PDB file of C-alpha atoms in Angstrom:
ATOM      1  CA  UNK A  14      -2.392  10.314  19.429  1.00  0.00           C
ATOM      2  CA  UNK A  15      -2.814   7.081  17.869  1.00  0.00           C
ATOM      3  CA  UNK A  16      -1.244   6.010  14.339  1.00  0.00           C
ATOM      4  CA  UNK A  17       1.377   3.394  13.497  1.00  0.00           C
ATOM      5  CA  UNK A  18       5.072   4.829  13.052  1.00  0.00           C
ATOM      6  CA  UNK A  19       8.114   3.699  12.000  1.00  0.00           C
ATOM      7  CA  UNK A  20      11.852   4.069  12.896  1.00  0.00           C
ATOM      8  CA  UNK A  21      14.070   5.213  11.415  1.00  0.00           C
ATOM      9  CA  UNK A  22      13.133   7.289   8.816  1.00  0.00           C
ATOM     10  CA  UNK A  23      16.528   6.730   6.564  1.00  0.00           C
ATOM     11  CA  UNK A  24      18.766   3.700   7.324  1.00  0.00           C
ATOM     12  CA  UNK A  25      22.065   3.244   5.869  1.00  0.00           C
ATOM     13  CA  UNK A  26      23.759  -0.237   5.399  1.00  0.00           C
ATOM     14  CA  UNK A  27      26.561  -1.678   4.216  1.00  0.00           C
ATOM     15  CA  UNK A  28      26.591  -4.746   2.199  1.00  0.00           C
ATOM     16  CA  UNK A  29      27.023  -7.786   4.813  1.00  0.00           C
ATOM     17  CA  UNK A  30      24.728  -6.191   7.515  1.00  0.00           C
ATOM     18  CA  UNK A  31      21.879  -7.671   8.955  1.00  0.00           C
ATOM     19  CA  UNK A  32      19.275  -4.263   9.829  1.00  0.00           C
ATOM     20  CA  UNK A  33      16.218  -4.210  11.590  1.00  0.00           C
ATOM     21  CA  UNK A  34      13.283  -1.655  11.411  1.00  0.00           C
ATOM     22  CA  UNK A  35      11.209  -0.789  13.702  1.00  0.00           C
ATOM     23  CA  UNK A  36       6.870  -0.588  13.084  1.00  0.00           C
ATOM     24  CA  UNK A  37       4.860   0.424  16.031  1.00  0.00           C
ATOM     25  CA  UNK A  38       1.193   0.717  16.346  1.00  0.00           C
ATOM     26  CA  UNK A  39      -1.562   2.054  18.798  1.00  0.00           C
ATOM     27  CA  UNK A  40      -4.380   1.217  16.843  1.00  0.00           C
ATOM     28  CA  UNK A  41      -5.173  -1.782  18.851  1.00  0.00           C
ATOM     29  CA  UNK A  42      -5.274  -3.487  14.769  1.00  0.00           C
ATOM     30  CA  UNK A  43      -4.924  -7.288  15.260  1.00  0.00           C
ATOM     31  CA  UNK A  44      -3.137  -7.445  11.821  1.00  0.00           C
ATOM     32  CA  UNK A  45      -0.094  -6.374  10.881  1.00  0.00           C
ATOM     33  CA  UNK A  46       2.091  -6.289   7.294  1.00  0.00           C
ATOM     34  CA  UNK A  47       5.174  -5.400   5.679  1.00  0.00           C
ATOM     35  CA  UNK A  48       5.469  -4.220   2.316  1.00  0.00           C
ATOM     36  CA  UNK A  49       8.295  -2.821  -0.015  1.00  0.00           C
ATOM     37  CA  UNK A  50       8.421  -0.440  -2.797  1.00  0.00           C
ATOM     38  CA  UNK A  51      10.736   0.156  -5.618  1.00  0.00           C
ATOM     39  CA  UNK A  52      11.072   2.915  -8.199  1.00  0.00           C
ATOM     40  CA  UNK A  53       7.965   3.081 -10.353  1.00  0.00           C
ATOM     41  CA  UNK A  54       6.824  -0.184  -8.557  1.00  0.00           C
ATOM     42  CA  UNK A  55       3.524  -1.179  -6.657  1.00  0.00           C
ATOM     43  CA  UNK A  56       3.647  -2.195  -3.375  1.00  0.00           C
ATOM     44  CA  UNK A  57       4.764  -5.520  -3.288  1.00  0.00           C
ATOM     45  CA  UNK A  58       4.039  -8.030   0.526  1.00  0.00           C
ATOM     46  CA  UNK A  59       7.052  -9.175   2.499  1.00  0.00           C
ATOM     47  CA  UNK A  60       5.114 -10.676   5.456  1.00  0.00           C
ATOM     48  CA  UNK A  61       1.809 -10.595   7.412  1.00  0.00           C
ATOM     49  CA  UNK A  62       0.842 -11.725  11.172  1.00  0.00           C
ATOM     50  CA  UNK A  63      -3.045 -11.568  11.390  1.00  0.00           C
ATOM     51  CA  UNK A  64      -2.201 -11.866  14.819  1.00  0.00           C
ATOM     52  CA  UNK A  65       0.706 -12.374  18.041  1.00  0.00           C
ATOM     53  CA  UNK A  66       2.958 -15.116  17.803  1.00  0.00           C
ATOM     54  CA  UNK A  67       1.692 -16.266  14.098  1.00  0.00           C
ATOM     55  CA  UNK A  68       3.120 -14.618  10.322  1.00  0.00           C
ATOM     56  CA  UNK A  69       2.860 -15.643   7.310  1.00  0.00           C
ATOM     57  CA  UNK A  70       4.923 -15.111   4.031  1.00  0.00           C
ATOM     58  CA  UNK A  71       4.141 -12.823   1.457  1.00  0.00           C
ATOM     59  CA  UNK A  72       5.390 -12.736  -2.247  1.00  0.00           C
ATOM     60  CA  UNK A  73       8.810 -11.384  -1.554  1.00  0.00           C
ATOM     61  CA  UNK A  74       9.723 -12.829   1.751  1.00  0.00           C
ATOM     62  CA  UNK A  75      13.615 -14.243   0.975  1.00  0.00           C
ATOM     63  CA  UNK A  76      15.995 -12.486   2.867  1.00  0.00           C
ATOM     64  CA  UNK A  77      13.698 -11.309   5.683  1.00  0.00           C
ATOM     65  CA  UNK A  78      12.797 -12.313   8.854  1.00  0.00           C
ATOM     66  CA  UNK A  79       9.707 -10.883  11.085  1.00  0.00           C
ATOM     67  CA  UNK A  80       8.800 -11.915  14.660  1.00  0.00           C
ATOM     68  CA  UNK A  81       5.458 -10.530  16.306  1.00  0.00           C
ATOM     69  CA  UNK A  82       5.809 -10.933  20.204  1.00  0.00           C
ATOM     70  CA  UNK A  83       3.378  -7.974  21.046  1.00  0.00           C
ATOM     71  CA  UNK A  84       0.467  -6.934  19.271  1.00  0.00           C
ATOM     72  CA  UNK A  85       1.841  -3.563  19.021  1.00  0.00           C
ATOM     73  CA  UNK A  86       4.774  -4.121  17.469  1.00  0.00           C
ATOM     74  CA  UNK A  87       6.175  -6.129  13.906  1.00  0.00           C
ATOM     75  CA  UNK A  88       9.593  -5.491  13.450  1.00  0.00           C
ATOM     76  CA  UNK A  89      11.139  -6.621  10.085  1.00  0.00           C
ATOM     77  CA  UNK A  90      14.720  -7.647   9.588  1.00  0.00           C
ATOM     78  CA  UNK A  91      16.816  -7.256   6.474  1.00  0.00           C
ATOM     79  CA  UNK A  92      19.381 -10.331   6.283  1.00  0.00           C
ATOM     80  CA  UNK A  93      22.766 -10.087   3.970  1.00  0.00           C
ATOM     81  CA  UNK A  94      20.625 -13.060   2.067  1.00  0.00           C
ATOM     82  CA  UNK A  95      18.617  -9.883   0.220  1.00  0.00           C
ATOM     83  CA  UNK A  96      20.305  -9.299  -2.709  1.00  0.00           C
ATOM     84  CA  UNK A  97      18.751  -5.989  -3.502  1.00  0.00           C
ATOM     85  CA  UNK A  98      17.651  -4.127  -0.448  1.00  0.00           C
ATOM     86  CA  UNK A  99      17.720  -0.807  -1.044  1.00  0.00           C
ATOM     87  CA  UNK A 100      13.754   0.282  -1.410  1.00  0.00           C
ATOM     88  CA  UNK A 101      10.994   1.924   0.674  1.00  0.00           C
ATOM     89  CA  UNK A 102       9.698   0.006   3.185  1.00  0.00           C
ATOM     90  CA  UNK A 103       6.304   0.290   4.529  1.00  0.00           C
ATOM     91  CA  UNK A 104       4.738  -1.159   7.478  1.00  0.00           C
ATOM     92  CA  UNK A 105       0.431  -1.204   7.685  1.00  0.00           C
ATOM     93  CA  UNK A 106      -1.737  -2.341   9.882  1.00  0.00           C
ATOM     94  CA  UNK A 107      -5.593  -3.215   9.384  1.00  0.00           C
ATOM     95  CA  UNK A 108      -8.775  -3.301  10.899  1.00  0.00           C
ATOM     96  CA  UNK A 109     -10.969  -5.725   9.138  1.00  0.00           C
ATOM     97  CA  UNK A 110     -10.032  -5.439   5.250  1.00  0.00           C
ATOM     98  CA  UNK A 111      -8.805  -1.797   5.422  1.00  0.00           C
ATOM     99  CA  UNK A 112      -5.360  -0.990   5.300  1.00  0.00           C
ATOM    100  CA  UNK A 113      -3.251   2.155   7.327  1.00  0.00           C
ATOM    101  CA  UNK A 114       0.579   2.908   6.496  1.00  0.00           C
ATOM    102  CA  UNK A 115       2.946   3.770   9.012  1.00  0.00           C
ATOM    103  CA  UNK A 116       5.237   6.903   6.935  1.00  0.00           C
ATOM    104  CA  UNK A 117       8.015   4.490   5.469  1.00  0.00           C
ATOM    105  CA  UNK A 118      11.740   3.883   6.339  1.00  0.00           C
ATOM    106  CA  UNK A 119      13.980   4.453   3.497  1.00  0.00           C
ATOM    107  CA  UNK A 120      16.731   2.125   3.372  1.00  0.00           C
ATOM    108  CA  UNK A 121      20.002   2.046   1.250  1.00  0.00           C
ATOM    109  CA  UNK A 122      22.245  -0.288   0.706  1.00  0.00           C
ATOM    110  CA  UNK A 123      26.020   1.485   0.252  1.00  0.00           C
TER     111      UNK A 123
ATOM    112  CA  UNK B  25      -0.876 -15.116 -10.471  1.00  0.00           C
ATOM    113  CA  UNK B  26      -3.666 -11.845  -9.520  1.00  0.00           C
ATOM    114  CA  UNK B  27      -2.810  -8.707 -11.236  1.00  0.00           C
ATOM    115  CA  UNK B  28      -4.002  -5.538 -10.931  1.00  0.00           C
ATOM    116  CA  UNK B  29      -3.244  -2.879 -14.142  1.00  0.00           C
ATOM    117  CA  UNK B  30      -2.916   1.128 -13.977  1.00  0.00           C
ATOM    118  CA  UNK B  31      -1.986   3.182 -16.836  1.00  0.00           C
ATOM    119  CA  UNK B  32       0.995   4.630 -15.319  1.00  0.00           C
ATOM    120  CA  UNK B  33       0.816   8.126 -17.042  1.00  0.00           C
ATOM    121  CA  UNK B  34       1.401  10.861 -16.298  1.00  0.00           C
ATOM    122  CA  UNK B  35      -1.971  11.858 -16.676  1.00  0.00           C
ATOM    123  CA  UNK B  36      -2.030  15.984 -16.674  1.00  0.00           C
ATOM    124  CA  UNK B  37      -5.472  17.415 -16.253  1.00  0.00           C
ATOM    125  CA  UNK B  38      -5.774  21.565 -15.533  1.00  0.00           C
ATOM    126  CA  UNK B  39      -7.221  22.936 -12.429  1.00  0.00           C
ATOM    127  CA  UNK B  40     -11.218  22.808 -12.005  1.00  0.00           C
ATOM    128  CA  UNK B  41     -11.171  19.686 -14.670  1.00  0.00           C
ATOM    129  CA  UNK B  42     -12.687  16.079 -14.280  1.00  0.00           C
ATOM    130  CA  UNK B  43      -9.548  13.507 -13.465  1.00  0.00           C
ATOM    131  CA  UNK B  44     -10.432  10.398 -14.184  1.00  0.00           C
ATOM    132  CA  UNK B  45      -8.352   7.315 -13.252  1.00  0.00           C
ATOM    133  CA  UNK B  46      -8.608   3.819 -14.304  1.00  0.00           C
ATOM    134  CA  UNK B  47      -7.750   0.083 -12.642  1.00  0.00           C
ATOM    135  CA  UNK B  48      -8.535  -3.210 -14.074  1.00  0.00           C
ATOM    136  CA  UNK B  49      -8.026  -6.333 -12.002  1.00  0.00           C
ATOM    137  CA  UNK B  50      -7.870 -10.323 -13.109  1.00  0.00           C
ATOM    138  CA  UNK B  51      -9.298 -12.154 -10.283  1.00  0.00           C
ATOM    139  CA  UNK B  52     -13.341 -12.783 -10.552  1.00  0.00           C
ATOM    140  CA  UNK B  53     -13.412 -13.313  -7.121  1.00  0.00           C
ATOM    141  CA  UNK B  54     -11.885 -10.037  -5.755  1.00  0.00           C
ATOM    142  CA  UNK B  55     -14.663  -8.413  -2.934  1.00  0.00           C
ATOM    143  CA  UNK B  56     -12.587  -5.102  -1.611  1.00  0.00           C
ATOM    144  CA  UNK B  57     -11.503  -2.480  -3.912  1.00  0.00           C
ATOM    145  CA  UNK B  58      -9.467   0.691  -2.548  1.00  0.00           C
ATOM    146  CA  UNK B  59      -7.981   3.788  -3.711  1.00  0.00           C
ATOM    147  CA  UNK B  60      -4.898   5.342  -1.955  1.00  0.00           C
ATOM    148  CA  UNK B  61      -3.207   8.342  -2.644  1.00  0.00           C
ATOM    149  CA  UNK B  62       0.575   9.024  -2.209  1.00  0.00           C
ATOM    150  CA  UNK B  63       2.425  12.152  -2.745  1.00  0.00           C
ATOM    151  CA  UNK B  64       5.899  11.957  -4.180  1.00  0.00           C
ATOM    152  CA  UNK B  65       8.579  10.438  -1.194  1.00  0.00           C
ATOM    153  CA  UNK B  66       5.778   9.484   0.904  1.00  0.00           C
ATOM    154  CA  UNK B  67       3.458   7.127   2.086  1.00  0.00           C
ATOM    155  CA  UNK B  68       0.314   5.759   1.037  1.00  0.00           C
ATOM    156  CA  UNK B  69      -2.963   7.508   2.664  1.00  0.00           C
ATOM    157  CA  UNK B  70      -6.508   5.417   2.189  1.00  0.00           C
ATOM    158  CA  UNK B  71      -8.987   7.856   0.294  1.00  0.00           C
ATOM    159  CA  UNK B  72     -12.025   5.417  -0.477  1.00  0.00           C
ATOM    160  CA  UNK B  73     -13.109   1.857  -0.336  1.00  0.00           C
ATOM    161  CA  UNK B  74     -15.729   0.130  -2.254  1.00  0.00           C
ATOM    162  CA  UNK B  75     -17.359  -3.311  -2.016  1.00  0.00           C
ATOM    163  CA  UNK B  76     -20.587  -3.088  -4.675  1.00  0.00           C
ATOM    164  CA  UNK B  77     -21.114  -2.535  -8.126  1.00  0.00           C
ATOM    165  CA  UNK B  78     -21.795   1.485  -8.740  1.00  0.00           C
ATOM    166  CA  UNK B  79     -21.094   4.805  -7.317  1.00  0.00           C
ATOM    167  CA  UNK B  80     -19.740   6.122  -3.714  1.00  0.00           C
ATOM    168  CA  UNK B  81     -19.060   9.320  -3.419  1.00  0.00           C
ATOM    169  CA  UNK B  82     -16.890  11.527  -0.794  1.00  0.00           C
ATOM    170  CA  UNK B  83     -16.371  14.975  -1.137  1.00  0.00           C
ATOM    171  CA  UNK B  84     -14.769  15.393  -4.547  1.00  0.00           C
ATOM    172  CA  UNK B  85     -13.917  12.072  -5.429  1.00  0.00           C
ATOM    173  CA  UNK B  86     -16.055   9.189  -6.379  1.00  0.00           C
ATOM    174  CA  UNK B  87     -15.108   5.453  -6.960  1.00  0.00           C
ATOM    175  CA  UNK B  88     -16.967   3.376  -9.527  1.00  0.00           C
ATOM    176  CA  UNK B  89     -17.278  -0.576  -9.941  1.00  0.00           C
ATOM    177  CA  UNK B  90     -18.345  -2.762 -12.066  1.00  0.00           C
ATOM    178  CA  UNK B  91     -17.249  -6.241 -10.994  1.00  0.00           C
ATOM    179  CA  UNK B  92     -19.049  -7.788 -14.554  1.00  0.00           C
ATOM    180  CA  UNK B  93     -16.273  -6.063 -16.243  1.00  0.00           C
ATOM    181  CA  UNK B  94     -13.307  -6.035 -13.224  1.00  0.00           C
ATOM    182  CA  UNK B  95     -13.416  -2.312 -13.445  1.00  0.00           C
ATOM    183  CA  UNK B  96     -12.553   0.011 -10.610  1.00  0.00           C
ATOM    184  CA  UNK B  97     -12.000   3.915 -11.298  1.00  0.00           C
ATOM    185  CA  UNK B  98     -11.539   7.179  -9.525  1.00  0.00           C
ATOM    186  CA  UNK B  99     -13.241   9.925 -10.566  1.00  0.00           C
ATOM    187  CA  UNK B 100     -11.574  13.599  -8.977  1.00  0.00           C
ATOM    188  CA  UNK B 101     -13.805  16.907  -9.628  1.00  0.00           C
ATOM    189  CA  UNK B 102     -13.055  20.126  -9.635  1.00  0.00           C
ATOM    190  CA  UNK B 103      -9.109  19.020  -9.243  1.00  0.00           C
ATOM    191  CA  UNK B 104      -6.684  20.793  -7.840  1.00  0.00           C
ATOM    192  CA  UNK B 105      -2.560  21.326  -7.799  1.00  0.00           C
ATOM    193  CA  UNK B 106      -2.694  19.923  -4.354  1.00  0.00           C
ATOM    194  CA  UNK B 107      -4.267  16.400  -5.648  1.00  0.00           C
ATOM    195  CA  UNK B 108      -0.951  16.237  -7.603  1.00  0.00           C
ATOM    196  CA  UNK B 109       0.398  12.315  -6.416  1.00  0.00           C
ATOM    197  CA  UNK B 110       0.088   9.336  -7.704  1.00  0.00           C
ATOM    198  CA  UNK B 111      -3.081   7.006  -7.012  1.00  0.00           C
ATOM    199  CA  UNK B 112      -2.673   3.593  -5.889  1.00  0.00           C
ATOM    200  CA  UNK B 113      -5.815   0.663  -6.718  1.00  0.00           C
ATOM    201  CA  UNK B 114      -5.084  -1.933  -4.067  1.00  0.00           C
ATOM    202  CA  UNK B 115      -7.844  -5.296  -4.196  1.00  0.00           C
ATOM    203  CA  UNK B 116      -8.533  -7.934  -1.703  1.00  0.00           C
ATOM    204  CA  UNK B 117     -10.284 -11.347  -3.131  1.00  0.00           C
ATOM    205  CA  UNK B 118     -11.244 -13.804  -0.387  1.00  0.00           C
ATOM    206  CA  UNK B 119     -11.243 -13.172   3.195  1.00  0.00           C
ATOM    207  CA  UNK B 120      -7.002 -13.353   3.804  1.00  0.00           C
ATOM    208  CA  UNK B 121      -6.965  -9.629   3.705  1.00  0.00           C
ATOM    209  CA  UNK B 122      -4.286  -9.433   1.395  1.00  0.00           C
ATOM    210  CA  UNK B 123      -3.767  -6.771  -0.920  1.00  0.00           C
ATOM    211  CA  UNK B 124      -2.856  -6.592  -4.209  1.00  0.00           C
ATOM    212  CA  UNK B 125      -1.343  -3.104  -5.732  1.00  0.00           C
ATOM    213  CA  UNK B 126      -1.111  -1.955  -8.960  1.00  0.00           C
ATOM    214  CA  UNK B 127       1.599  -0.059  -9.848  1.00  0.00           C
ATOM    215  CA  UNK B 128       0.075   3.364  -9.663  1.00  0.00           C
ATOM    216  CA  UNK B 129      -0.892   6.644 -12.228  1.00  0.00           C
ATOM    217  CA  UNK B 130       0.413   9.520 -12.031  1.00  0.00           C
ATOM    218  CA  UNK B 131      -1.679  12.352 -11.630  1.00  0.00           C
ATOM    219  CA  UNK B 132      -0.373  16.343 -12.378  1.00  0.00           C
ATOM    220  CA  UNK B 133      -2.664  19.121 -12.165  1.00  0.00           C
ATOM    221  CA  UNK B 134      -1.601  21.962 -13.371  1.00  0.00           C
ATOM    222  CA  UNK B 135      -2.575  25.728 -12.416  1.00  0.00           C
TER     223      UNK B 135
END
């Protein structure tokens, strides 16, 4: 059953806490991406690895840190240096110029 | 600094009517144009793409360009409750893949 997913679905943090979510993928997509959402908000790019071992930053990328050791797999981790991380992340990944979202982890900040 | 502009809405059309949404972007050199969907508390799921100036149609929905005037829409027939979500335009100029979203309309259709 292919598809990209995402773990975990809600993620609770206090303030001070480094968290890391999880994006998997079976897809066999060379290029992967991390976006976040806020209330009312577009999507709006964290990072992007067109392919293993190489990411780039997107428009939002302080506080976060991404590593892409498999081609499978582009975990994204929320550092105490984001100010306001409590938003909907989503993780795609793309075949050529066309786009597929994993279903989101929720994350608050309590 | 590429922007992409949705009315936000809500737009409320009744069932069996026309919905028609509406996306303007400000870079000339934009190539990819999509349409997602995404139902309240979820994620986004592709419903078209389109690359050339005109029509493409898929079932009940059809996308319409016109690069000359950076116009992308969304055209929904015979709409139903169950199309209810708000619709994302997403573009890609260049070849870095990188999508820009707006920030989305909100679409009700009500019974």
């Amino acid at each position: 059953d292919g598809g990209i997913t995402q773990s975990p679905k809600y993620l609770f943090r206090k303030e001070g806490q480094n968290v890391t979510l999880s994006c998997e993928q079976n897809l066999n997509h060379d290029a992967m991406y991390w976006y976040r959402q806020d209330p009312g908000q577009g999507l709006r790019l964290i990072y992007y690895s067109q392919i293993v071992n190489d990411f780039q930053k997107g428009d939002i990328a302080e506080g976060y840190s991404v590593s892409r050791e498999k081609k499978e797999s582009f975990p994204l981790t929320v550092t105490s240096a984001q100010k306001n991380p409590t938003a909907f992340y989503l993780c795609a990944s793309s075949v050529r110029d066309t786009q597929y979202f994993g279903p989101g982890t929720r994350l608050t900040v309590l | 600094q590429k922007e992409v502009e949705q009315n936000s809405g809500p737009l409320s059309v009744p069932e069996g009517a026309i919905a028609s949404l509406n996306c303007t972007y400000s870079d000339r050199g934009s190539q990819s144009f999509f349409w997602y969907r995404q139902y309240s508390g979820k994620s986004p799921e592709l419903i078209m793409s389109i690359y050339s100036n005109g029509d493409k149609e898929d079932g009940r929905f059809t996308a319409q360009l016109n690069k000359a005037s950076q116009y992308v829409s969304l055209l929904i027939r015979d709409s139903q409750p169950s199309d209810s979500a708000t619709y994302l335009c997403a573009v890609i100029e260049g070849s870095n893949y990188k999508l820009t979203f707006g920030k989305g309309t909100l679409l009700t259709v009500n019974p």
